[in-house]
Coordinates of N, CA and C in Angstrom, one line a residue:
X1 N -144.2 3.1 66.8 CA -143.4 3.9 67.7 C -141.9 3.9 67.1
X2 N -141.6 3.0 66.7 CA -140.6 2.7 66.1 C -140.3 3.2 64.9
X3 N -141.1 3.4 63.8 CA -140.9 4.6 62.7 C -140.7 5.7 63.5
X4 N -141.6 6.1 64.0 CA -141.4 7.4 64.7 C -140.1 7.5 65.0
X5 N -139.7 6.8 65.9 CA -137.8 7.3 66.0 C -137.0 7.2 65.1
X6 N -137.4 6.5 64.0 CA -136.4 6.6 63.0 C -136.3 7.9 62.0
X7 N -138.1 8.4 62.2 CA -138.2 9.4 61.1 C -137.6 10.5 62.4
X8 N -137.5 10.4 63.8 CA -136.9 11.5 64.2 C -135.6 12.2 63.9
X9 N -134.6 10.7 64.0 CA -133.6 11.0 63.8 C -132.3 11.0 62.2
X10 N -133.8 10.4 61.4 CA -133.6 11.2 60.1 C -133.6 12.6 60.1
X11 N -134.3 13.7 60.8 CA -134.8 14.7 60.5 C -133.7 15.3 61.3
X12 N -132.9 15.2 62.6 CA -132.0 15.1 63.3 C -130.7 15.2 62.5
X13 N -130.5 13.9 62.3 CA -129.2 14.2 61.4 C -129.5 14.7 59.8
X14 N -130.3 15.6 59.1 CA -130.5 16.2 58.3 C -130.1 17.8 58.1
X15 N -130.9 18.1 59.5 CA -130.7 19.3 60.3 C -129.5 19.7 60.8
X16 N -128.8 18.7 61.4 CA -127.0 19.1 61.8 C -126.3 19.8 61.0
X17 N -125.5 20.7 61.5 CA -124.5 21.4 60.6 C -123.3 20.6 60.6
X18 N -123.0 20.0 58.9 CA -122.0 19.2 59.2 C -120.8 19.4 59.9
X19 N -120.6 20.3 60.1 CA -119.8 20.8 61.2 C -119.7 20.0 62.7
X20 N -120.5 20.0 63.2 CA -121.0 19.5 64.4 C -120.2 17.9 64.3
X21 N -120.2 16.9 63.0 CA -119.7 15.8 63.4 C -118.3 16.1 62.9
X22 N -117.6 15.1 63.1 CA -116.1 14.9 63.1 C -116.1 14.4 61.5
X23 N -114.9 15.2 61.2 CA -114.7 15.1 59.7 C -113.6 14.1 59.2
X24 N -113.3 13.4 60.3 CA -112.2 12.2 59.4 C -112.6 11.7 58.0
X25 N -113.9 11.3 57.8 CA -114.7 10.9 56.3 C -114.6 11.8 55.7
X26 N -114.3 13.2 56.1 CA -114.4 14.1 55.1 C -112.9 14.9 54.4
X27 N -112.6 16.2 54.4 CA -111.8 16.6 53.6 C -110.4 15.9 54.2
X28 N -110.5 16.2 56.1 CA -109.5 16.1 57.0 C -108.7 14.6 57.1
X29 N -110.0 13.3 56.7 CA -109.8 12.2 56.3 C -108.0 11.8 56.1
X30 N -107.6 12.8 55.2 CA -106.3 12.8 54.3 C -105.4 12.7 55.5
X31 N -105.7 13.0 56.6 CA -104.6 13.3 57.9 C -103.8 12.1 58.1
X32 N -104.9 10.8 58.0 CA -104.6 9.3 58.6 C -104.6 8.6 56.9
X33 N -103.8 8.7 55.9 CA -104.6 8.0 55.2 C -103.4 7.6 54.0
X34 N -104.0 6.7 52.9 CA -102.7 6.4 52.3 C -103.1 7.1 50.9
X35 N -102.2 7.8 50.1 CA -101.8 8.6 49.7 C -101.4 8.2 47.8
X36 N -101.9 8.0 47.3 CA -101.7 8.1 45.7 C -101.9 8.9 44.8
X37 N -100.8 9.1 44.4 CA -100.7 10.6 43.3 C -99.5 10.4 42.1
X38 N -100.6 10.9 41.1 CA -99.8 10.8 39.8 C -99.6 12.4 39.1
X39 N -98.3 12.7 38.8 CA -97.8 14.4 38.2 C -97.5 14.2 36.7
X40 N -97.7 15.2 36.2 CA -97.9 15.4 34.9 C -97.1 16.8 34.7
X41 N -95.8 16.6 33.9 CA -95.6 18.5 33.2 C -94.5 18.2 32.8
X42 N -93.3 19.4 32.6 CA -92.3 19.8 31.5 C -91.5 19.6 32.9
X43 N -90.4 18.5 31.7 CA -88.7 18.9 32.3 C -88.2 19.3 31.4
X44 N -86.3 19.4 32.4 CA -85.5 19.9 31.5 C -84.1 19.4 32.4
X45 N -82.9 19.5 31.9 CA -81.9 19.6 32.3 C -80.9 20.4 32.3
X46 N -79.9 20.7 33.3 CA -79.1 21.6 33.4 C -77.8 21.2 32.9
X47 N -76.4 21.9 32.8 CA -75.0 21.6 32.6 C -74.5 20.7 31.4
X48 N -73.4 20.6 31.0 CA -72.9 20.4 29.8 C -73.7 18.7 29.2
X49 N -73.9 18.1 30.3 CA -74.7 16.6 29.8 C -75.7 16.8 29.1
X50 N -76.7 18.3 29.2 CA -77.8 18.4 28.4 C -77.3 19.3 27.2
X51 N -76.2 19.2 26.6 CA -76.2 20.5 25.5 C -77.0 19.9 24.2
X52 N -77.1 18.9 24.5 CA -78.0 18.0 23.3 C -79.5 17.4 23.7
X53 N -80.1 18.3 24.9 CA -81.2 17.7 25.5 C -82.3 18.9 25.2
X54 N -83.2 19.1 25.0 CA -84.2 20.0 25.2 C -85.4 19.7 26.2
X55 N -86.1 20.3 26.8 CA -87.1 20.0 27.3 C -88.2 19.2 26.7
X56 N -88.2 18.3 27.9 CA -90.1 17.6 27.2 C -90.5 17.7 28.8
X57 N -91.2 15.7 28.6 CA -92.1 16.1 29.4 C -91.5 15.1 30.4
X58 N -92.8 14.8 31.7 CA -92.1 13.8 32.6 C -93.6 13.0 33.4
X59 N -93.5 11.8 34.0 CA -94.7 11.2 34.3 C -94.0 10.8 35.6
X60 N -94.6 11.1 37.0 CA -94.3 10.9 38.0 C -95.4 10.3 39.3
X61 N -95.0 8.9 39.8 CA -96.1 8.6 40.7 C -95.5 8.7 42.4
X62 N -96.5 8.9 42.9 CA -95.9 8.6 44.7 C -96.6 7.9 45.4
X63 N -96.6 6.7 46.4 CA -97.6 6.4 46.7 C -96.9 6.4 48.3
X64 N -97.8 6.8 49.2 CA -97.0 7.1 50.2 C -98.5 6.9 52.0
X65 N -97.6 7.1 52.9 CA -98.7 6.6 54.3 C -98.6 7.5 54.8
X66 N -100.1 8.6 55.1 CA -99.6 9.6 56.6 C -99.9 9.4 56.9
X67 N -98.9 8.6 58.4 CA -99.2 8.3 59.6 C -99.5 9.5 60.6
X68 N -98.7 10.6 60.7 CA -98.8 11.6 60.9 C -99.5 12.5 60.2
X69 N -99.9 13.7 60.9 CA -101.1 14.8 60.4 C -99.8 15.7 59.3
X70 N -98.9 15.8 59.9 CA -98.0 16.7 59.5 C -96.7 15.6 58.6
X71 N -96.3 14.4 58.8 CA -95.4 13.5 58.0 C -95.8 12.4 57.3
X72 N -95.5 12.4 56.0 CA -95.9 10.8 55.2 C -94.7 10.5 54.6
X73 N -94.3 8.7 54.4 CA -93.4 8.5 54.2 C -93.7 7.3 52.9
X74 N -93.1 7.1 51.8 CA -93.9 6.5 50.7 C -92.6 6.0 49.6
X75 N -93.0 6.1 48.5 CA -92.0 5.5 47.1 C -92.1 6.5 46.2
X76 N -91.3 7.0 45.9 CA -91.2 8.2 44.9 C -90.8 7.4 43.6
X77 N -91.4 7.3 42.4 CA -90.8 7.0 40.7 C -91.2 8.4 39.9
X78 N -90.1 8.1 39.4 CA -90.3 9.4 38.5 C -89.4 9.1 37.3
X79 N -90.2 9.5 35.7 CA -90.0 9.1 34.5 C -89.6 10.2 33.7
X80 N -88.4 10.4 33.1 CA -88.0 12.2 33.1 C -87.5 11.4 31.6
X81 N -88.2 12.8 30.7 CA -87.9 12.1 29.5 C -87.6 13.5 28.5
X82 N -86.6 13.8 27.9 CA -85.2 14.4 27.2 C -85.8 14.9 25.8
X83 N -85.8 15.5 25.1 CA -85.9 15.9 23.5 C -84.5 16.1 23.3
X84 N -84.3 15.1 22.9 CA -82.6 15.0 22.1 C -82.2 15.8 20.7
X85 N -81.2 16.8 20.8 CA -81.3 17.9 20.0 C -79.8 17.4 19.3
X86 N -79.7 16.0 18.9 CA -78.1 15.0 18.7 C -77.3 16.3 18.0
X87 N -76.4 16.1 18.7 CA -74.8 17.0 18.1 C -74.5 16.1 16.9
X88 N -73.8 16.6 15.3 CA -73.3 15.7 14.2 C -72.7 14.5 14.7
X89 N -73.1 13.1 13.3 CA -72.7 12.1 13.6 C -72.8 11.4 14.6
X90 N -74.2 12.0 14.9 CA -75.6 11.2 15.9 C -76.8 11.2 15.7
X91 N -77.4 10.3 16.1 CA -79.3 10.4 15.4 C -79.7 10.0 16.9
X92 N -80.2 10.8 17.6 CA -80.7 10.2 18.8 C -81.9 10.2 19.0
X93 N -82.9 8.8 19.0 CA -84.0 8.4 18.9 C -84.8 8.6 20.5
X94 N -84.2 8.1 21.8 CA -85.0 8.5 23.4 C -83.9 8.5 23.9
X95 N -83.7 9.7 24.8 CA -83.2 9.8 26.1 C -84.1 10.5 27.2
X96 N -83.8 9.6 28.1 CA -84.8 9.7 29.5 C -83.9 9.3 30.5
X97 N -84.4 9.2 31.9 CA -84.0 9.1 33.1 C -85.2 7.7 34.1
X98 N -84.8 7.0 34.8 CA -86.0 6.6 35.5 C -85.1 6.7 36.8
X99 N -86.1 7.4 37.8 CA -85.5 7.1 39.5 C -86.4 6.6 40.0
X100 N -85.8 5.8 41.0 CA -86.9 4.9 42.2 C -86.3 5.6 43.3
X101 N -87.0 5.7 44.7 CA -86.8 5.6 45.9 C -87.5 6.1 47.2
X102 N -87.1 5.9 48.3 CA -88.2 6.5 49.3 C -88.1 7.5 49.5
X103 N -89.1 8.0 49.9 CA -89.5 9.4 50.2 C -90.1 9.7 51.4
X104 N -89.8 10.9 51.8 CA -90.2 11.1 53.3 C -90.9 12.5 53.0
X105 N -92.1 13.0 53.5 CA -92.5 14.7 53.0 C -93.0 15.3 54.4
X106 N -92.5 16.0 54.6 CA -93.4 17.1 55.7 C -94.5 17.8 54.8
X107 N -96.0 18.1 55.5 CA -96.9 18.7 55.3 C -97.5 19.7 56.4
X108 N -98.0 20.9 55.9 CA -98.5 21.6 56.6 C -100.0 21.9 55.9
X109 N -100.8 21.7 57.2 CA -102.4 21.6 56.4 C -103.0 23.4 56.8
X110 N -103.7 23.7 55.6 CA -103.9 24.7 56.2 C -105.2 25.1 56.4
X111 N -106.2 23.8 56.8 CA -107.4 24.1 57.0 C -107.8 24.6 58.1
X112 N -107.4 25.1 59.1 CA -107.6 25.9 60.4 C -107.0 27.2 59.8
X113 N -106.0 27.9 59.6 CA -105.2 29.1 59.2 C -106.3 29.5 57.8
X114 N -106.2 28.9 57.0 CA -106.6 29.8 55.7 C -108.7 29.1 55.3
X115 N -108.7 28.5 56.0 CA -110.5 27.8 55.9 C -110.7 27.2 55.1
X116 N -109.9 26.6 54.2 CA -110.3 25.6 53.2 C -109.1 24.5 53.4
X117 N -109.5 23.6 52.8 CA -108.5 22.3 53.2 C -107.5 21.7 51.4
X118 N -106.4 22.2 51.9 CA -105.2 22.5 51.2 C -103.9 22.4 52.3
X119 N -102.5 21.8 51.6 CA -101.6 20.9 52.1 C -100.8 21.7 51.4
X120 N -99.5 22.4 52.0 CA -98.1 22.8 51.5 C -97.5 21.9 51.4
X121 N -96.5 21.4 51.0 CA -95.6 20.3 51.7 C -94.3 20.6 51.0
X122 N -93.4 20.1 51.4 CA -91.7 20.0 51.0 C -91.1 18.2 50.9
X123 N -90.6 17.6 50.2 CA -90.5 16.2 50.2 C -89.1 16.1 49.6
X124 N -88.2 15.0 50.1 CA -86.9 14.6 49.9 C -86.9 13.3 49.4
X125 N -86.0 12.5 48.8 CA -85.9 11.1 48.4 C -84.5 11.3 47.7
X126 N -84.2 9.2 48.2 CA -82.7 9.1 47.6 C -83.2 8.1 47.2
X127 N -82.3 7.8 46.3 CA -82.8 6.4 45.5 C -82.0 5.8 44.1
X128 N -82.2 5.2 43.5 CA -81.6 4.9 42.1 C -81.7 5.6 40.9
X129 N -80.8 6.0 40.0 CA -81.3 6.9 39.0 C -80.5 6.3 37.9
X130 N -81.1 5.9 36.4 CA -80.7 5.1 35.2 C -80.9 6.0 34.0
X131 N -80.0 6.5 33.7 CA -79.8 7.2 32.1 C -79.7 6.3 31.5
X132 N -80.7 6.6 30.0 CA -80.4 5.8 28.6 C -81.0 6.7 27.8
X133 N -80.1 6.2 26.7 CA -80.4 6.9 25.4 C -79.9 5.7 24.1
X134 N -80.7 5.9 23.2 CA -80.4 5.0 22.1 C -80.8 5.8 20.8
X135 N -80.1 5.5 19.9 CA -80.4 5.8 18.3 C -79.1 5.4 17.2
X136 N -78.8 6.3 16.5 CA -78.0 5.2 15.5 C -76.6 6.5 15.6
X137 N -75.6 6.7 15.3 CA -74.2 6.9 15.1 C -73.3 6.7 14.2
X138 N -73.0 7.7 13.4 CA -72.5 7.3 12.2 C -70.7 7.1 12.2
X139 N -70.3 5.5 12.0 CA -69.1 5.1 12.0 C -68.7 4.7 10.3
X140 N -67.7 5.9 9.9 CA -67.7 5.4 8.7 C -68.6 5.8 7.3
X141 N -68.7 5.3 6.6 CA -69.5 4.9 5.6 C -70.7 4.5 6.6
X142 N -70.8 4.2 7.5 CA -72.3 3.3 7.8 C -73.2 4.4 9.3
X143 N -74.2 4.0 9.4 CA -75.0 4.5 10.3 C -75.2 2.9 11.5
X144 N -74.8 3.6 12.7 CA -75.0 1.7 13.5 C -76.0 2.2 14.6
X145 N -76.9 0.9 14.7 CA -77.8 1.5 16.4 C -76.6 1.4 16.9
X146 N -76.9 2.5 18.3 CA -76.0 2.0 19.5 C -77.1 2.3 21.1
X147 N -76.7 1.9 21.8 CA -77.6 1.8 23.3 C -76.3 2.2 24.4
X148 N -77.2 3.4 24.8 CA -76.4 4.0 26.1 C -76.8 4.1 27.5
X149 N -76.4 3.6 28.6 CA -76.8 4.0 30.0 C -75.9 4.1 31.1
X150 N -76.4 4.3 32.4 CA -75.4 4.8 33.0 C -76.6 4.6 34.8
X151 N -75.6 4.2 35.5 CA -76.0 3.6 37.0 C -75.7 4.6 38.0
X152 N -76.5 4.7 38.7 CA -76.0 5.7 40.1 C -76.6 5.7 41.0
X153 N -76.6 6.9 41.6 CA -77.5 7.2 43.0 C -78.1 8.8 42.5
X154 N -79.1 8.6 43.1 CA -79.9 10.0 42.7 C -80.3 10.9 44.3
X155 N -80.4 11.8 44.2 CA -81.3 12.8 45.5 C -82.3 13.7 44.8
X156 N -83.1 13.8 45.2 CA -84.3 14.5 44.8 C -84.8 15.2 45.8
X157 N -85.1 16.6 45.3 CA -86.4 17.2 46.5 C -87.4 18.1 45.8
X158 N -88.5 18.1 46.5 CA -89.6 19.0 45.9 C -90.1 19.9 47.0
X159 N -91.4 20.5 46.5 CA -92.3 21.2 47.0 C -93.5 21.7 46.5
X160 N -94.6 21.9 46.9 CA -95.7 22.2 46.5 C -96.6 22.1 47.2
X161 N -98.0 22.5 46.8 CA -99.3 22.6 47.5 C -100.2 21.8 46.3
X162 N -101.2 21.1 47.0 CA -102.2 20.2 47.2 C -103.8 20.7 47.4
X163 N -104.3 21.1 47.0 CA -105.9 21.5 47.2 C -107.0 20.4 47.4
X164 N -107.7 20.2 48.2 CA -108.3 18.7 48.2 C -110.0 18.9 47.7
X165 N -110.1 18.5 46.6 CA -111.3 18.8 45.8 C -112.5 18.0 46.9
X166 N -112.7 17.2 47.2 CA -113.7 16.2 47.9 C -112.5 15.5 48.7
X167 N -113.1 14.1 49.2 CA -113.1 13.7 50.6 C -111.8 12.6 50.6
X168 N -111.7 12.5 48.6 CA -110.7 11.6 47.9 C -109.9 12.0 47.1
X169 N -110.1 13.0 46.8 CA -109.6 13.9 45.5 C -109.0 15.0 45.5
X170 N -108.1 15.3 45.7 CA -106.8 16.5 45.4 C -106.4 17.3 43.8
X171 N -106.4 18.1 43.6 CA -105.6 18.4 42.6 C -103.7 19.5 43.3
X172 N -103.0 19.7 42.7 CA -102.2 20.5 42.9 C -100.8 20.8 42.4
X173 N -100.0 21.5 42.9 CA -98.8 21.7 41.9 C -97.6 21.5 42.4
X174 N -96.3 20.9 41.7 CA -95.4 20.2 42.3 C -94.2 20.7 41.3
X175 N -93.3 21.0 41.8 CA -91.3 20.9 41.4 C -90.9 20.1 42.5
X176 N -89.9 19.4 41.4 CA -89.2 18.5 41.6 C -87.7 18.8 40.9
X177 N -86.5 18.6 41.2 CA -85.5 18.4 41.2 C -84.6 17.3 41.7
X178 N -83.9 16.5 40.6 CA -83.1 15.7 40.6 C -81.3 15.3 40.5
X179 N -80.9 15.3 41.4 CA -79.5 15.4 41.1 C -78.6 13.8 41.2
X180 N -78.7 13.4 39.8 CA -77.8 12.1 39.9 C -76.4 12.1 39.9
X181 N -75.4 11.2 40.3 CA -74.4 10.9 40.6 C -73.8 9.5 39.9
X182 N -73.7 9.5 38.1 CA -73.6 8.2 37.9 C -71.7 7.7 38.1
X183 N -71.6 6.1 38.0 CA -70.6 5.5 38.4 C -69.8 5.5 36.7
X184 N -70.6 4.8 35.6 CA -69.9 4.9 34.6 C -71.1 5.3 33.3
X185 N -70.4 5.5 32.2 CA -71.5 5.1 31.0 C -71.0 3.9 30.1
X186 N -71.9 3.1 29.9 CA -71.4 2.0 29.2 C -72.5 2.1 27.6
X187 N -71.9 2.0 26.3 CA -72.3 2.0 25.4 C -72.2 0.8 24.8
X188 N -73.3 0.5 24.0 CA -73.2 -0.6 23.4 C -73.7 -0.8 21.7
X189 N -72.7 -0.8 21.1 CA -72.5 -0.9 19.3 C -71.9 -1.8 18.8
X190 N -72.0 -2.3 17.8 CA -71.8 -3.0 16.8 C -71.3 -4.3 17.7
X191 N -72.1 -5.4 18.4 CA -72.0 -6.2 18.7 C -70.5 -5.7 20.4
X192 N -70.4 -5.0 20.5 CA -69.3 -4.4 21.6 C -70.5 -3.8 23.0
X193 N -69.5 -3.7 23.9 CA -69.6 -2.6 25.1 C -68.5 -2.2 25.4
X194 N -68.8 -1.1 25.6 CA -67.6 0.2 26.0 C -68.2 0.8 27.4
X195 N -67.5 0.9 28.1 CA -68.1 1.7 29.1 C -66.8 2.4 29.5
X196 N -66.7 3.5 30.3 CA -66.4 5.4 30.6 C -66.4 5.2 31.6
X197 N -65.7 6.1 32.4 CA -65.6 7.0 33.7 C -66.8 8.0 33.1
X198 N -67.6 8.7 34.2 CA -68.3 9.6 33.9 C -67.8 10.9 34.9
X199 N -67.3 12.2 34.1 CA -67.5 13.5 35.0 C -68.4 13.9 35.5
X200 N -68.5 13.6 36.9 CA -70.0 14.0 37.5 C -69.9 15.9 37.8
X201 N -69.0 16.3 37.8 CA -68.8 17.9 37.4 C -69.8 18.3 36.6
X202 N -69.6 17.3 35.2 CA -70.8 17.6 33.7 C -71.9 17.8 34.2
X203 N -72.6 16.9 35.0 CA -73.6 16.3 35.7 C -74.8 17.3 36.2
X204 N -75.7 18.8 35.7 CA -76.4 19.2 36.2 C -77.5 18.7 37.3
X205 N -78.7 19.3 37.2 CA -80.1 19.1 37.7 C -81.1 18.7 36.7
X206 N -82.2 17.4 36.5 CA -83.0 17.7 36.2 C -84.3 18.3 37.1
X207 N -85.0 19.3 36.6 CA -86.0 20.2 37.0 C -87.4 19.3 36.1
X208 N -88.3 20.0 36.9 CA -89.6 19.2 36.6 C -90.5 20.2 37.4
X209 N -92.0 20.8 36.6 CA -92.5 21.7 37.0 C -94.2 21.0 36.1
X210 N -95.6 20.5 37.0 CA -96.5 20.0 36.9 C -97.2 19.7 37.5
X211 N -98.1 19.4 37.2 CA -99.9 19.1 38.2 C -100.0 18.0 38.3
X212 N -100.4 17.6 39.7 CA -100.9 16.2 40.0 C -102.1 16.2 40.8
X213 N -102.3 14.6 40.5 CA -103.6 14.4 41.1 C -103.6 13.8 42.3
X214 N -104.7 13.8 43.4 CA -104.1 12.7 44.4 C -105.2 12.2 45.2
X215 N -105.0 10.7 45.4 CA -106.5 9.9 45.8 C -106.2 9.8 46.9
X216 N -106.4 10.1 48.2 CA -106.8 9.8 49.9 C -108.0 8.6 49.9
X217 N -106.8 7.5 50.3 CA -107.5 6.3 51.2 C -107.6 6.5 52.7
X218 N -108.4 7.3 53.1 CA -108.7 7.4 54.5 C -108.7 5.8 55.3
X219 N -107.8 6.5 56.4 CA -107.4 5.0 57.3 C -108.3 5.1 58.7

């Protein structure tokens, strides 16, 4: 008698339209859940600080909690990296950017409105942001390495949409914009440091436009 009920309600829950149960295990999962995502694509920079920068690329992680259906709040890093186009009487080998900081994002899910389960969202973050650049500089008769950076505070905001492949798995597309605010640039050659006032006037946006991936730890 006891197979019997088991084979009944094999055949029971076989027959249900998954519909019928509650989908937190499934796409909707993402509602309650913690949030890791890594972006992939092309920056660039704006205003007279980039007339020697060309676009490349940028590697960006977030790892973040929604506690709410509609709010997640998490750690924004982002790796923004320069094609240095050196003006004469410079050899510039990397310049990049690294920001840290929190992030807070609104989401709007559109699995009721549009039938499939996909996430708009808009996201803000303030945090740390560190220019460097290094290569060699020609003083003289001679070529010298020299090492450049520069400290501040950054703001950041984005937006984009999220498509959620399975129950863990997201793909989707994301801009990002960065606007730092450094204090000084300090260079460092031939056994010296020099450091600057910096015009933050110079000071554009870096932009960032790319696909990320994103894993739902359902909570």
């Amino acid at each position: 008698m006891k197979k019997l009920w088991v084979v009944v309600a094999v055949v029971i829950l076989w027959s249900t339209p998954v519909g019928a149960f509650p989908r937190h295990a499934g796409a909707s999962g993402r509602f309650q859940s913690l949030m890791f995502q890594i972006g992939f694509g092309v920056d660039g920079c704006t205003d007279h600080w980039c007339d020697h920068v060309d676009p490349l690329v940028f590697l960006r992680t977030n790892v973040g909690f929604r506690f709410l259906k509609y709010v997640e709040v998490g750690v924004h890093v982002g790796l923004l990296f320069g094609h240095p186009d050196a003006p004469a009487g410079r050899d510039v080998d990397t310049d990049w950017n690294v920001f840290l900081g929190p992030e807070v994002r609104g989401l709007l899910p559109l699995d009721r409105i549009a039938g499939f389960p996909m996430d708009l969202w808009a996201g803000l973050a303030l945090g740390w942001d560190r220019f460097m650049e290094s290569g060699k500089q020609y003083f003289g008769p001679w070529w010298v390495d020299y090492d450049t950076r520069a400290d501040g505070v950054a703001l950041a905001w984005g937006f984009g949409a999220d498509y959620v492949l399975t129950s863990r798995v997201g793909l989707g597309l994301g801009f990002w914009f960065y606007k730092p605010w450094f204090n000084d640039e300090c260079t460092e050659a031939r056994g010296s440091i020099r450091c600057d006032d910096v015009d933050n006037d110079d000071i554009g946006v870096i932009w960032t436009v790319g696909f990320q991936a994103t894993y739902y730890w359902a909570l």
